CSV table of C-alpha atoms in Angstrom, one decimal:
chain,number,residue,atom,x,y,z
A,1327,ALA,CA,7.7,37.7,-8.6
A,1328,VAL,CA,7.3,38.1,-4.8
A,1329,ARG,CA,6.3,34.4,-4.4
A,1330,ASP,CA,9.3,33.4,-6.5
A,1331,GLU,CA,11.6,35.4,-4.1
A,1332,LEU,CA,9.9,33.8,-1.1
A,1333,ARG,CA,10.4,30.4,-2.6
A,1334,MET,CA,14.0,31.0,-3.3
A,1335,TYR,CA,14.6,32.3,0.2
A,1336,ASN,CA,12.7,29.4,1.9
A,1337,PRO,CA,10.5,27.0,-0.1
A,1338,GLN,CA,8.3,26.5,3.0
A,1339,TYR,CA,7.1,30.1,2.9
A,1340,VAL,CA,5.0,29.6,-0.3
A,1341,GLN,CA,3.2,26.7,1.5
A,1342,ARG,CA,1.8,29.2,4.0
A,1343,THR,CA,-1.8,30.5,4.0
A,1344,HIS,CA,-1.9,33.9,2.4
A,1345,VAL,CA,-4.3,36.6,1.2
A,1346,ILE,CA,-3.7,39.0,-1.7
A,1347,ALA,CA,-4.7,42.5,-0.9
A,1348,LEU,CA,-5.1,44.7,-4.0
A,1349,THR,CA,-4.5,48.2,-2.6
A,1350,LYS,CA,-5.1,51.8,-3.6
A,1351,MET,CA,-8.5,50.9,-5.1
A,1352,ASP,CA,-9.5,54.5,-4.8
A,1353,LEU,CA,-7.2,55.7,-7.6
A,1354,ASP,CA,-8.3,56.2,-11.2
A,1355,GLY,CA,-7.9,53.0,-13.2
A,1356,ALA,CA,-7.4,50.8,-10.2
A,1357,ALA,CA,-10.5,48.6,-10.9
A,1358,GLU,CA,-9.3,47.9,-14.4
A,1359,ARG,CA,-5.8,47.0,-13.2
A,1360,ALA,CA,-7.2,44.8,-10.5
A,1361,ASP,CA,-9.4,43.0,-13.1
A,1362,ALA,CA,-6.3,42.5,-15.3
A,1363,PHE,CA,-4.3,41.2,-12.4
A,1364,GLU,CA,-7.0,38.8,-11.3
A,1365,GLN,CA,-7.4,37.5,-14.9
A,1366,GLY,CA,-3.6,37.1,-15.2
A,1367,LEU,CA,-3.4,35.2,-12.0
A,1368,LYS,CA,-6.2,32.9,-13.0
A,1369,GLU,CA,-4.5,32.2,-16.3
A,1370,TYR,CA,-1.2,31.6,-14.5
A,1371,MET,CA,-2.7,29.2,-12.0
A,1372,LEU,CA,-4.4,27.2,-14.9
A,1373,ALA,CA,-1.2,27.1,-16.8
A,1374,ASN,CA,0.7,25.9,-13.8
A,1375,ASP,CA,-1.9,23.6,-12.3
A,1376,THR,CA,-0.9,22.9,-8.7
A,1377,GLU,CA,-2.3,19.4,-8.9
A,1378,ARG,CA,0.1,18.3,-11.6
A,1379,ASP,CA,3.8,17.5,-11.1
A,1380,ASP,CA,4.3,16.4,-14.7
A,1381,SER,CA,4.8,19.8,-16.4
A,1382,ASP,CA,8.0,20.3,-18.3
A,1383,ASP,CA,8.6,23.8,-17.1
A,1384,GLY,CA,10.6,22.8,-14.0
A,1385,THR,CA,7.9,23.7,-11.5
A,1386,ASP,CA,5.8,21.5,-9.4
A,1387,ALA,CA,3.2,21.8,-6.8
A,1388,VAL,CA,5.7,22.4,-4.0
A,1389,GLU,CA,7.4,25.2,-5.9
A,1390,LEU,CA,4.1,26.9,-6.8
A,1391,GLY,CA,2.8,26.7,-3.2
A,1392,LYS,CA,-0.7,27.2,-1.9
A,1393,PRO,CA,-3.0,29.5,-3.8
A,1394,ALA,CA,-4.3,32.5,-2.0
A,1395,VAL,CA,-7.3,31.9,0.2
A,1396,ALA,CA,-8.8,35.2,-0.7
A,1397,MET,CA,-8.2,38.3,-2.9
A,1398,VAL,CA,-9.5,41.5,-1.5
A,1399,ARG,CA,-9.7,45.0,-3.1
A,1400,VAL,CA,-8.9,47.6,-0.5
A,1401,SER,CA,-8.4,51.3,0.0
A,1402,ALA,CA,-7.1,52.7,3.2
A,1403,GLU,CA,-8.3,56.2,2.1
A,1404,SER,CA,-11.9,55.3,1.5
A,1405,GLY,CA,-12.1,52.3,3.7
A,1406,LEU,CA,-13.2,50.0,0.9
A,1407,GLY,CA,-12.6,46.3,1.7
A,1408,MET,CA,-11.0,47.0,5.1
A,1409,GLU,CA,-13.7,45.2,7.1
A,1410,GLU,CA,-13.6,42.3,4.7
A,1411,LEU,CA,-9.8,42.0,4.9
A,1412,SER,CA,-9.9,42.3,8.7
A,1413,THR,CA,-12.5,39.5,8.9
A,1414,ILE,CA,-10.6,37.2,6.6
A,1415,LEU,CA,-7.3,37.8,8.5
A,1416,GLY,CA,-9.1,37.2,11.8
A,1417,LYS,CA,-10.5,33.9,10.5
A,1418,ILE,CA,-7.1,32.8,9.2
A,1419,THR,CA,-5.5,33.7,12.5
A,1420,ALA,CA,-8.1,31.8,14.6
A,1421,GLU,CA,-7.7,28.7,12.4
A,1422,ALA,CA,-3.9,28.8,12.7
A,1423,GLU,CA,-4.2,29.2,16.5
A,1424,ALA,CA,-6.7,26.3,16.7
A,1425,GLU,CA,-4.4,24.1,14.6
A,1426,ALA,CA,-1.4,25.0,16.8
A,1427,GLU,CA,-3.3,24.2,20.0
A,1428,ALA,CA,-4.4,20.9,18.5
A,1429,GLU,CA,-0.8,20.0,17.6
A,1430,ALA,CA,0.4,21.0,21.0
A,1431,GLY,CA,-2.4,18.8,22.6
A,1432,MET,CA,-1.3,15.8,20.5
A,1433,GLU,CA,2.3,16.3,21.6
A,1434,ASP,CA,1.3,16.4,25.3
A,1435,GLY,CA,-1.1,13.5,25.1
């Protein structure tokens, strides 16, 4: 639902690199809900294969956007997954900065 809202606001937003953080993993039943979410997302991605543009449901690869580069289970209270999330976000940021620098170098050169 959030990605649909982003796509409606600006289709380029769903083409951006993103991470899914499953929060509040310290609460009762969180692991089961996270498992169900992950399974549902896998099924959705298979049903809406981003490599195909020939589906008859009106969606195509551009509309679906990039898949998440990572899914991390986190809890701010217990600290679960926070280091992993920080590492992933740092890596994504470094890659984006390197890409921006390379593009700027190509424009200058």
